[in-house]
Short mmCIF file of C-alpha atoms in Angstrom, two decimals:
data_model
loop_
_atom_site.label_atom_id
_atom_site.label_comp_id
_atom_site.label_asym_id
_atom_site.label_seq_id
_atom_site.Cartn_x
_atom_site.Cartn_y
_atom_site.Cartn_z
CA UNK A 1 -48.15 23.50 -39.80
CA UNK A 2 -46.98 25.79 -36.86
CA UNK A 3 -49.33 25.32 -33.67
CA UNK A 4 -51.05 27.80 -32.13
CA UNK A 5 -48.52 29.87 -30.14
CA UNK A 6 -47.58 28.58 -26.85
CA UNK A 7 -48.73 24.74 -27.91
CA UNK A 8 -46.61 21.91 -29.60
CA UNK A 9 -47.96 19.34 -31.94
CA UNK A 10 -49.02 16.49 -30.98
CA UNK A 11 -46.19 14.27 -32.41
CA UNK A 12 -43.87 16.17 -30.82
CA UNK A 13 -45.87 15.80 -27.63
CA UNK A 14 -45.86 11.85 -28.37
CA UNK A 15 -42.08 12.14 -29.26
CA UNK A 16 -40.78 14.01 -25.68
CA UNK A 17 -42.92 11.68 -23.87
CA UNK A 18 -41.66 8.58 -25.39
CA UNK A 19 -38.05 9.72 -24.83
CA UNK A 20 -38.23 9.21 -21.29
CA UNK A 21 -38.89 5.66 -21.66
CA UNK A 22 -37.60 3.36 -19.15
CA UNK A 23 -38.04 -0.65 -18.94
CA UNK A 24 -39.16 -1.79 -15.72
CA UNK A 25 -37.27 -4.66 -14.68
CA UNK A 26 -38.65 -8.19 -14.25
CA UNK A 27 -39.60 -10.69 -12.03
CA UNK A 28 -41.18 -14.35 -11.66
CA UNK A 29 -44.78 -14.65 -11.17
CA UNK A 30 -47.22 -17.65 -10.84
CA UNK A 31 -48.39 -18.46 -14.46
CA UNK A 32 -52.29 -17.99 -12.97
CA UNK A 33 -51.43 -13.86 -12.34
CA UNK A 34 -49.90 -13.75 -15.47
CA UNK A 35 -52.96 -12.19 -17.69
CA UNK A 36 -52.01 -9.24 -19.31
CA UNK A 37 -48.41 -8.90 -18.21
CA UNK A 38 -45.58 -8.48 -20.63
CA UNK A 39 -43.40 -11.73 -21.13
CA UNK A 40 -39.37 -11.30 -20.69
CA UNK A 41 -38.35 -14.80 -21.51
CA UNK A 42 -38.87 -16.40 -24.69
CA UNK A 43 -40.54 -19.76 -24.36
CA UNK A 44 -39.99 -22.94 -26.19
CA UNK A 45 -41.68 -26.50 -26.91
CA UNK A 46 -40.15 -29.39 -24.88
CA UNK A 47 -41.20 -31.64 -27.11
CA UNK A 48 -42.58 -32.52 -30.72
CA UNK A 49 -46.02 -31.33 -30.80
CA UNK A 50 -48.17 -33.70 -30.97
CA UNK A 51 -45.64 -36.01 -29.36
CA UNK A 52 -47.30 -38.60 -30.99
CA UNK A 53 -49.74 -39.38 -34.25
CA UNK A 54 -52.79 -38.27 -32.99
CA UNK A 55 -56.34 -39.76 -33.85
CA UNK A 56 -58.48 -36.35 -34.94
CA UNK A 57 -62.34 -38.20 -35.37
CA UNK A 58 -63.98 -40.77 -34.11
CA UNK A 59 -63.53 -44.09 -36.57
CA UNK A 60 -61.25 -47.35 -36.85
CA UNK A 61 -57.53 -47.27 -37.66
CA UNK A 62 -56.50 -49.16 -40.65
CA UNK A 63 -53.68 -49.51 -42.85
CA UNK A 64 -54.44 -47.93 -46.30
CA UNK A 65 -52.59 -51.05 -48.38
CA UNK A 66 -55.32 -52.92 -46.72
CA UNK A 67 -58.11 -50.40 -48.03
CA UNK A 68 -56.15 -50.09 -51.77
CA UNK A 69 -55.83 -53.58 -52.25
CA UNK A 70 -59.46 -53.81 -52.02
CA UNK A 71 -60.50 -54.89 -48.53
CA UNK A 72 -63.57 -53.13 -46.71
CA UNK A 73 -64.31 -55.64 -44.18
CA UNK A 74 -61.74 -55.43 -41.32
CA UNK A 75 -61.46 -57.39 -38.22
CA UNK A 76 -62.06 -55.08 -35.06
CA UNK A 77 -58.93 -55.88 -32.27
CA UNK A 78 -59.55 -53.84 -29.79
CA UNK A 79 -60.31 -49.90 -28.73
CA UNK A 80 -57.93 -46.70 -28.69
CA UNK A 81 -58.85 -44.21 -26.07
CA UNK A 82 -57.12 -40.88 -25.46
CA UNK A 83 -54.94 -41.14 -22.65
CA UNK A 84 -54.18 -44.81 -23.09
CA UNK A 85 -50.90 -46.04 -24.68
CA UNK A 86 -51.65 -47.08 -28.24
CA UNK A 87 -52.47 -50.93 -29.05
CA UNK A 88 -50.63 -52.47 -31.70
CA UNK A 89 -51.43 -53.81 -35.29
CA UNK A 90 -52.33 -57.57 -35.52
CA UNK A 91 -51.94 -57.96 -39.21
CA UNK A 92 -53.51 -57.64 -42.67
CA UNK A 93 -56.96 -57.31 -42.58
CA UNK A 94 -57.75 -55.76 -38.89
CA UNK A 95 -58.33 -52.40 -37.39
CA UNK A 96 -59.04 -50.65 -34.28
CA UNK A 97 -61.73 -48.52 -32.96
CA UNK A 98 -60.01 -44.99 -32.46
CA UNK A 99 -61.47 -41.94 -30.42
CA UNK A 100 -60.84 -38.62 -30.90
CA UNK A 101 -57.70 -37.30 -29.54
CA UNK A 102 -56.00 -40.98 -28.94
CA UNK A 103 -52.87 -42.44 -29.73
CA UNK A 104 -52.97 -43.61 -33.39
CA UNK A 105 -52.45 -47.88 -33.15
CA UNK A 106 -48.50 -48.76 -34.34
CA UNK A 107 -49.12 -50.25 -37.56
CA UNK A 108 -52.12 -48.01 -38.77
CA UNK A 109 -51.86 -44.78 -40.71
CA UNK A 110 -55.63 -44.12 -41.77
CA UNK A 111 -58.76 -43.46 -39.98
CA UNK A 112 -62.45 -43.83 -41.47
CA UNK A 113 -64.72 -41.61 -39.69
CA UNK A 114 -67.32 -43.43 -37.93
CA UNK A 115 -70.36 -42.36 -39.91
CA UNK A 116 -68.77 -44.37 -42.39
CA UNK A 117 -68.68 -47.66 -40.75
CA UNK A 118 -71.34 -50.30 -40.10
CA UNK A 119 -70.21 -53.17 -37.57
CA UNK A 120 -71.28 -56.70 -37.67
CA UNK A 121 -70.22 -58.47 -34.78
CA UNK A 122 -66.41 -58.52 -34.40
CA UNK A 123 -65.99 -56.81 -38.08
CA UNK A 124 -66.36 -53.38 -39.42
CA UNK A 125 -67.30 -52.48 -42.79
CA UNK A 126 -66.65 -49.74 -44.81
CA UNK A 127 -69.58 -48.33 -46.73
CA UNK A 128 -69.14 -48.47 -50.24
CA UNK A 129 -68.43 -45.42 -52.80
CA UNK A 130 -66.31 -43.73 -49.84
CA UNK A 131 -63.27 -41.62 -50.45
CA UNK A 132 -60.11 -42.91 -48.25
CA UNK A 133 -56.54 -40.91 -48.55
CA UNK A 134 -53.58 -42.02 -46.89
CA UNK A 135 -52.74 -40.27 -43.54
CA UNK A 136 -56.36 -38.74 -43.80
CA UNK A 137 -57.60 -37.96 -39.78
CA UNK A 138 -54.19 -38.72 -38.57
CA UNK A 139 -52.13 -35.48 -37.32
CA UNK A 140 -48.91 -36.77 -37.71
CA UNK A 141 -45.95 -36.40 -34.77
CA UNK A 142 -44.45 -32.87 -34.51
CA UNK A 143 -46.55 -31.68 -37.57
CA UNK A 144 -47.38 -28.33 -35.24
CA UNK A 145 -43.71 -27.98 -34.59
CA UNK A 146 -40.24 -29.52 -33.63
CA UNK A 147 -39.09 -30.14 -30.12
CA UNK A 148 -36.81 -26.46 -28.67
CA UNK A 149 -38.86 -24.30 -31.66
CA UNK A 150 -39.52 -21.15 -29.83
CA UNK A 151 -43.35 -20.28 -29.50
CA UNK A 152 -43.64 -17.38 -27.06
CA UNK A 153 -41.14 -14.21 -27.84
CA UNK A 154 -39.69 -11.98 -24.93
CA UNK A 155 -42.41 -8.62 -24.94
CA UNK A 156 -45.20 -10.20 -26.22
CA UNK A 157 -48.43 -9.31 -23.85
CA UNK A 158 -49.74 -12.53 -22.29
CA UNK A 159 -53.55 -13.47 -22.98
CA UNK A 160 -55.58 -16.28 -22.68
CA UNK A 161 -54.17 -18.54 -25.62
CA UNK A 162 -50.21 -17.34 -24.97
CA UNK A 163 -50.86 -18.55 -21.19
CA UNK A 164 -52.47 -21.83 -22.66
CA UNK A 165 -49.10 -22.54 -24.89
CA UNK A 166 -46.81 -21.50 -21.72
CA UNK A 167 -49.21 -23.80 -19.90
CA UNK A 168 -48.95 -26.83 -22.08
CA UNK A 169 -45.14 -27.26 -22.47
CA UNK A 170 -44.80 -27.41 -18.75
CA UNK A 171 -44.15 -23.81 -17.21
CA UNK A 172 -45.81 -22.90 -14.18
CA UNK A 173 -44.11 -19.22 -13.47
CA UNK A 174 -43.16 -16.93 -15.92
CA UNK A 175 -40.95 -13.83 -15.77
CA UNK A 176 -42.39 -11.02 -16.37
CA UNK A 177 -42.47 -6.93 -16.10
CA UNK A 178 -42.99 -5.78 -12.82
CA UNK A 179 -46.33 -4.35 -12.61
CA UNK A 180 -45.83 -0.26 -12.87
CA UNK A 181 -47.00 1.31 -9.83
CA UNK A 182 -48.88 4.63 -10.44
CA UNK A 183 -50.60 7.18 -8.44
CA UNK A 184 -53.37 9.42 -9.45
CA UNK A 185 -54.45 12.44 -7.83
CA UNK A 186 -57.69 13.81 -8.75
CA UNK A 187 -57.98 17.25 -8.22
CA UNK A 188 -61.09 19.82 -7.32
CA UNK A 189 -63.12 21.55 -4.64
CA UNK A 190 -65.78 19.94 -6.88
CA UNK A 191 -64.94 16.33 -6.98
CA UNK A 192 -66.82 13.78 -4.17
CA UNK A 193 -65.99 10.09 -3.67
CA UNK A 194 -67.49 7.16 -4.71
CA UNK A 195 -70.98 6.43 -2.69
CA UNK A 196 -71.53 10.12 -1.85
CA UNK A 197 -74.30 12.07 -2.95
CA UNK A 198 -73.06 15.19 -4.60
CA UNK A 199 -74.93 18.28 -4.39
CA UNK A 200 -76.20 20.36 -7.82
CA UNK A 201 -72.61 22.02 -8.12
CA UNK A 202 -70.46 18.83 -7.15
CA UNK A 203 -69.11 15.84 -9.85
CA UNK A 204 -68.47 11.87 -8.44
CA UNK A 205 -65.24 11.13 -9.27
CA UNK A 206 -64.89 9.30 -12.43
CA UNK A 207 -60.80 9.55 -14.05
CA UNK A 208 -59.30 7.66 -11.52
CA UNK A 209 -61.49 4.61 -11.89
CA UNK A 210 -61.33 4.79 -15.43
CA UNK A 211 -57.69 5.21 -15.33
CA UNK A 212 -57.13 2.06 -12.95
CA UNK A 213 -59.74 0.24 -15.67
CA UNK A 214 -57.78 0.73 -18.38
CA UNK A 215 -54.27 -0.17 -16.38
CA UNK A 216 -56.15 -3.23 -15.65
CA UNK A 217 -53.60 -6.29 -16.06
CA UNK A 218 -50.62 -4.85 -15.76
CA UNK A 219 -50.32 -1.75 -13.37
CA UNK A 220 -50.74 -1.04 -9.83
CA UNK A 221 -53.14 2.15 -9.53
CA UNK A 222 -53.64 3.91 -6.40
CA UNK A 223 -55.93 7.36 -6.06
CA UNK A 224 -56.05 10.17 -4.01
CA UNK A 225 -58.55 13.35 -4.04
CA UNK A 226 -56.89 16.76 -2.92
CA UNK A 227 -58.97 20.22 -2.79
CA UNK A 228 -57.82 23.35 -4.88
CA UNK A 229 -55.55 24.29 -2.22
CA UNK A 230 -51.88 24.61 -2.80
CA UNK A 231 -50.66 23.11 0.72
CA UNK A 232 -52.93 20.25 0.13
CA UNK A 233 -51.50 19.57 -3.28
CA UNK A 234 -48.00 20.04 -2.30
CA UNK A 235 -48.75 17.74 0.33
CA UNK A 236 -50.36 14.92 -1.86
CA UNK A 237 -47.34 15.38 -4.73
CA UNK A 238 -44.96 14.09 -2.03
CA UNK A 239 -47.02 10.72 -1.61
CA UNK A 240 -47.64 10.34 -5.64
CA UNK A 241 -43.79 10.79 -6.20
CA UNK A 242 -42.74 8.03 -3.14
CA UNK A 243 -42.04 4.74 -5.00
CA UNK A 244 -44.15 5.22 -7.92
CA UNK A 245 -43.08 4.72 -11.29
CA UNK A 246 -45.33 6.85 -13.00
CA UNK A 247 -47.61 9.97 -11.39
CA UNK A 248 -50.56 11.27 -12.95
CA UNK A 249 -52.80 14.55 -11.79
CA UNK A 250 -56.32 15.06 -12.91
CA UNK A 251 -57.73 18.34 -13.28
CA UNK A 252 -55.87 22.15 -11.90
CA UNK A 253 -53.52 22.14 -15.24
CA UNK A 254 -55.14 25.01 -16.97
CA UNK A 255 -54.64 28.58 -16.65
CA UNK A 256 -57.19 29.39 -13.98
CA UNK A 257 -57.18 31.00 -10.62
CA UNK A 258 -57.47 27.60 -8.75
CA UNK A 259 -55.09 25.96 -11.35
CA UNK A 260 -52.49 25.12 -9.05
CA UNK A 261 -50.86 22.01 -10.58
CA UNK A 262 -48.47 23.15 -12.66
CA UNK A 263 -46.48 25.66 -10.36
CA UNK A 264 -47.10 22.85 -7.30
CA UNK A 265 -45.30 20.08 -9.82
CA UNK A 266 -42.47 22.28 -10.62
CA UNK A 267 -41.75 23.79 -6.91
CA UNK A 268 -41.61 19.94 -6.25
CA UNK A 269 -38.55 19.62 -8.29
CA UNK A 270 -40.16 18.01 -11.20
CA UNK A 271 -38.72 19.48 -14.78
CA UNK A 272 -41.45 20.63 -17.02
CA UNK A 273 -40.95 19.22 -20.67
CA UNK A 274 -44.02 20.87 -21.89
CA UNK A 275 -47.11 22.45 -20.92
CA UNK A 276 -50.39 22.50 -23.98
CA UNK A 277 -50.40 20.65 -26.62
CA UNK A 278 -52.10 21.54 -30.21
CA UNK A 279 -54.98 19.14 -29.66
CA UNK A 280 -58.38 19.50 -28.87
CA UNK A 281 -59.78 18.13 -26.35
CA UNK A 282 -56.73 18.17 -24.14
CA UNK A 283 -54.83 21.26 -24.80
CA UNK A 284 -53.98 21.97 -21.25
CA UNK A 285 -51.91 18.32 -21.12
CA UNK A 286 -48.72 18.76 -18.82
CA UNK A 287 -45.85 16.10 -19.20
CA UNK A 288 -41.97 16.53 -16.99
CA UNK A 289 -39.68 14.38 -15.22
CA UNK A 290 -38.38 13.93 -11.60
CA UNK A 291 -35.04 14.17 -11.00
CA UNK A 292 -34.36 10.76 -11.20
CA UNK A 293 -36.67 10.40 -14.44
CA UNK A 294 -39.79 9.14 -13.74
CA UNK A 295 -42.52 10.49 -16.13
CA UNK A 296 -45.56 12.60 -14.39
CA UNK A 297 -48.09 13.63 -16.27
CA UNK A 298 -51.30 16.58 -15.49
CA UNK A 299 -54.41 15.56 -17.51
CA UNK A 300 -57.16 18.05 -17.85
CA UNK A 301 -60.19 17.41 -15.54
CA UNK A 302 -62.61 17.09 -18.12
CA UNK A 303 -63.86 13.37 -18.64
CA UNK A 304 -63.53 13.20 -22.05
CA UNK A 305 -60.24 14.86 -22.24
CA UNK A 306 -58.92 12.90 -19.69
CA UNK A 307 -59.58 10.17 -21.61
CA UNK A 308 -58.63 10.56 -24.53
CA UNK A 309 -55.08 12.05 -23.15
CA UNK A 310 -54.79 9.03 -21.11
CA UNK A 311 -54.95 6.68 -24.21
CA UNK A 312 -53.02 8.87 -26.54
CA UNK A 313 -50.47 9.61 -24.38
CA UNK A 314 -49.98 7.74 -21.43
CA UNK A 315 -50.85 4.09 -22.00
CA UNK A 316 -48.53 3.82 -24.94
CA UNK A 317 -45.66 4.72 -22.14
CA UNK A 318 -46.67 2.03 -19.78
CA UNK A 319 -47.05 -0.25 -22.74
CA UNK A 320 -43.34 0.36 -23.58
CA UNK A 321 -42.50 1.01 -19.39
CA UNK A 322 -43.59 -2.63 -19.41
CA UNK A 323 -41.16 -4.14 -22.08
CA UNK A 324 -43.72 -4.48 -24.87
CA UNK A 325 -41.56 -5.58 -28.00
CA UNK A 326 -43.83 -3.66 -30.62
CA UNK A 327 -45.08 -0.16 -30.23
CA UNK A 328 -48.71 0.76 -28.95
CA UNK A 329 -49.29 2.47 -32.14
CA UNK A 330 -52.69 3.66 -34.23
CA UNK A 331 -54.26 1.14 -36.20
CA UNK A 332 -55.88 2.93 -39.15
CA UNK A 333 -59.91 2.88 -40.15
CA UNK A 334 -61.90 4.46 -42.40
CA UNK A 335 -64.26 7.30 -41.86
CA UNK A 336 -68.19 7.21 -42.27
CA UNK A 337 -69.20 10.46 -42.44
CA UNK A 338 -67.48 13.66 -43.30
CA UNK A 339 -66.01 15.54 -40.43
CA UNK A 340 -64.30 19.07 -40.40
CA UNK A 341 -60.39 19.25 -39.48
CA UNK A 342 -59.61 22.13 -36.99
CA UNK A 343 -57.05 24.80 -37.81
CA UNK A 344 -54.06 24.55 -35.97
CA UNK A 345 -55.38 21.85 -34.04
CA UNK A 346 -55.08 18.04 -34.03
CA UNK A 347 -58.85 17.01 -33.46
CA UNK A 348 -59.58 13.66 -31.24
CA UNK A 349 -63.09 12.33 -32.04
CA UNK A 350 -64.89 9.84 -30.12
CA UNK A 351 -66.16 7.43 -32.33
CA UNK A 352 -68.56 3.78 -32.82
CA UNK A 353 -67.09 1.32 -34.76
CA UNK A 354 -69.38 -0.36 -37.31
CA UNK A 355 -69.80 -2.70 -40.14
CA UNK A 356 -69.75 -1.04 -43.62
CA UNK A 357 -71.50 -2.82 -46.41
CA UNK A 358 -68.46 -3.92 -48.19
CA UNK A 359 -67.55 -5.89 -44.79
CA UNK A 360 -64.79 -3.75 -43.69
CA UNK A 361 -64.62 -1.31 -40.32
CA UNK A 362 -65.99 1.99 -40.24
CA UNK A 363 -65.68 5.14 -37.55
CA UNK A 364 -68.65 6.65 -37.02
CA UNK A 365 -68.47 9.81 -35.02
CA UNK A 366 -70.33 9.88 -31.57
CA UNK A 367 -70.62 13.77 -30.62
CA UNK A 368 -70.17 14.81 -27.24
CA UNK A 369 -71.49 17.56 -26.21
CA UNK A 370 -67.87 19.63 -25.03
CA UNK A 371 -65.55 17.98 -23.22
CA UNK A 372 -67.30 17.39 -19.96
CA UNK A 373 -70.08 14.86 -21.30
CA UNK A 374 -68.45 11.52 -20.33
CA UNK A 375 -72.27 10.45 -21.05
CA UNK A 376 -71.98 10.72 -25.15
CA UNK A 377 -69.05 8.12 -24.55
CA UNK A 378 -71.28 5.16 -24.08
CA UNK A 379 -71.60 4.04 -27.70
CA UNK A 380 -68.06 4.84 -28.61
CA UNK A 381 -65.25 2.19 -29.30
CA UNK A 382 -62.16 4.64 -29.04
CA UNK A 383 -61.46 7.68 -30.96
CA UNK A 384 -59.95 8.91 -34.39
CA UNK A 385 -57.13 11.35 -34.71
CA UNK A 386 -57.96 14.13 -37.12
CA UNK A 387 -55.14 16.02 -38.47
CA UNK A 388 -55.35 20.10 -38.52
CA UNK A 389 -56.35 21.85 -41.54
CA UNK A 390 -53.42 24.01 -42.87
CA UNK A 391 -53.32 27.99 -41.66
CA UNK A 392 -53.25 29.66 -44.67
CA UNK A 393 -52.56 33.64 -44.28
CA UNK A 394 -54.28 35.53 -41.63
CA UNK A 395 -57.61 33.41 -41.85
CA UNK A 396 -57.50 29.84 -41.07
CA UNK A 397 -60.54 27.35 -42.18
CA UNK A 398 -61.74 24.43 -41.60
CA UNK A 399 -61.32 21.63 -44.28
CA UNK A 400 -63.23 18.70 -44.63
CA UNK A 401 -61.99 15.16 -44.08
CA UNK A 402 -64.47 12.81 -46.44
CA UNK A 403 -66.45 9.64 -45.73
CA UNK A 404 -64.12 6.62 -46.28
CA UNK A 405 -60.81 8.60 -46.09
CA UNK A 406 -58.18 6.33 -43.52
CA UNK A 407 -57.52 8.22 -40.39
CA UNK A 408 -55.57 6.77 -37.32
CA UNK A 409 -57.94 5.09 -34.83
CA UNK A 410 -57.61 4.40 -30.80
CA UNK A 411 -59.75 2.05 -29.39
CA UNK A 412 -59.81 3.20 -25.67
CA UNK A 413 -58.88 -0.64 -24.52
CA UNK A 414 -55.64 -0.24 -26.67
#
């Protein structure tokens, strides 16, 4: 496949961007502030789990040997509650009432559910024809994991389940990657800020809030708006580069008379890696590096193009910079309808993920009215990547991808 003149293929763009990856340093953070961060230390069990034989169901704890010998009436010697030291057996033919989560009383090895028991005074009678097995409803000590076993690995993103695990083994703070500092400049005379009433020829700023939302949990995002003016742009670029880990500009990156971003970035000493990729939408994509190796993106200003480039190229780089163990790659999904591949261009198509008749997932296209139609994204869950149709001779042609074919799938939330 030869891309359109002057534009690099999507995989080459991805490779050049990922080649700039440098992992950020770690810091110790209180666990309550770690959601979404990347763990930078392994977490091990501080003791066996569960740390005792634990009751799994309300009922009575007995010796299975008594039951197998024919005993069906047991003298109740006490009650075991969660959070209390276990009581001890008082001999043959006895039992203890027990509650879910309580330690199993010493000497007993089997729990009969309360629904299968009738109490008469100080005795518990097991209903006839009930199946009773040795060890039933007792969660044995250490059966989940042994002391010292590693439960979380360095490079995992901290979600609710992983934070719960860390808390359960006694952690109060965790070593995580420092939040990347991102600065975003939205360019364009047509842009007005939040809360301002736009004229018919103006647009409210949406790209910077979208980026902040996509990076929520593991990045610190600051934004600024600048007019289509070379001097103002150069001044803003200075702000965007100061103390940041990654710099993103939205708009002004194409080839029009007022698209000043590429020249301004290079005059600021940023080395261009590439400008324009064989993709649709998002062709004007610009990428370069500062003299000390920090990545800089110039993304198209149209909302659909911006969001797709952000998810496809910027978010995976940030994921890697944060020390994630596994690269943020596409999964696969089946198309729900036929789609035409574009000659010489990778096509990113917004889709809605739906349940198929066979129980699997399919991607149903959510076509937009051009790359400026952010309204069309409202029902979409992400986008799929359609490989270019082959260029044959002098007459490129569209090539259908049929329903049911598997394609790369990029959910918005990553």
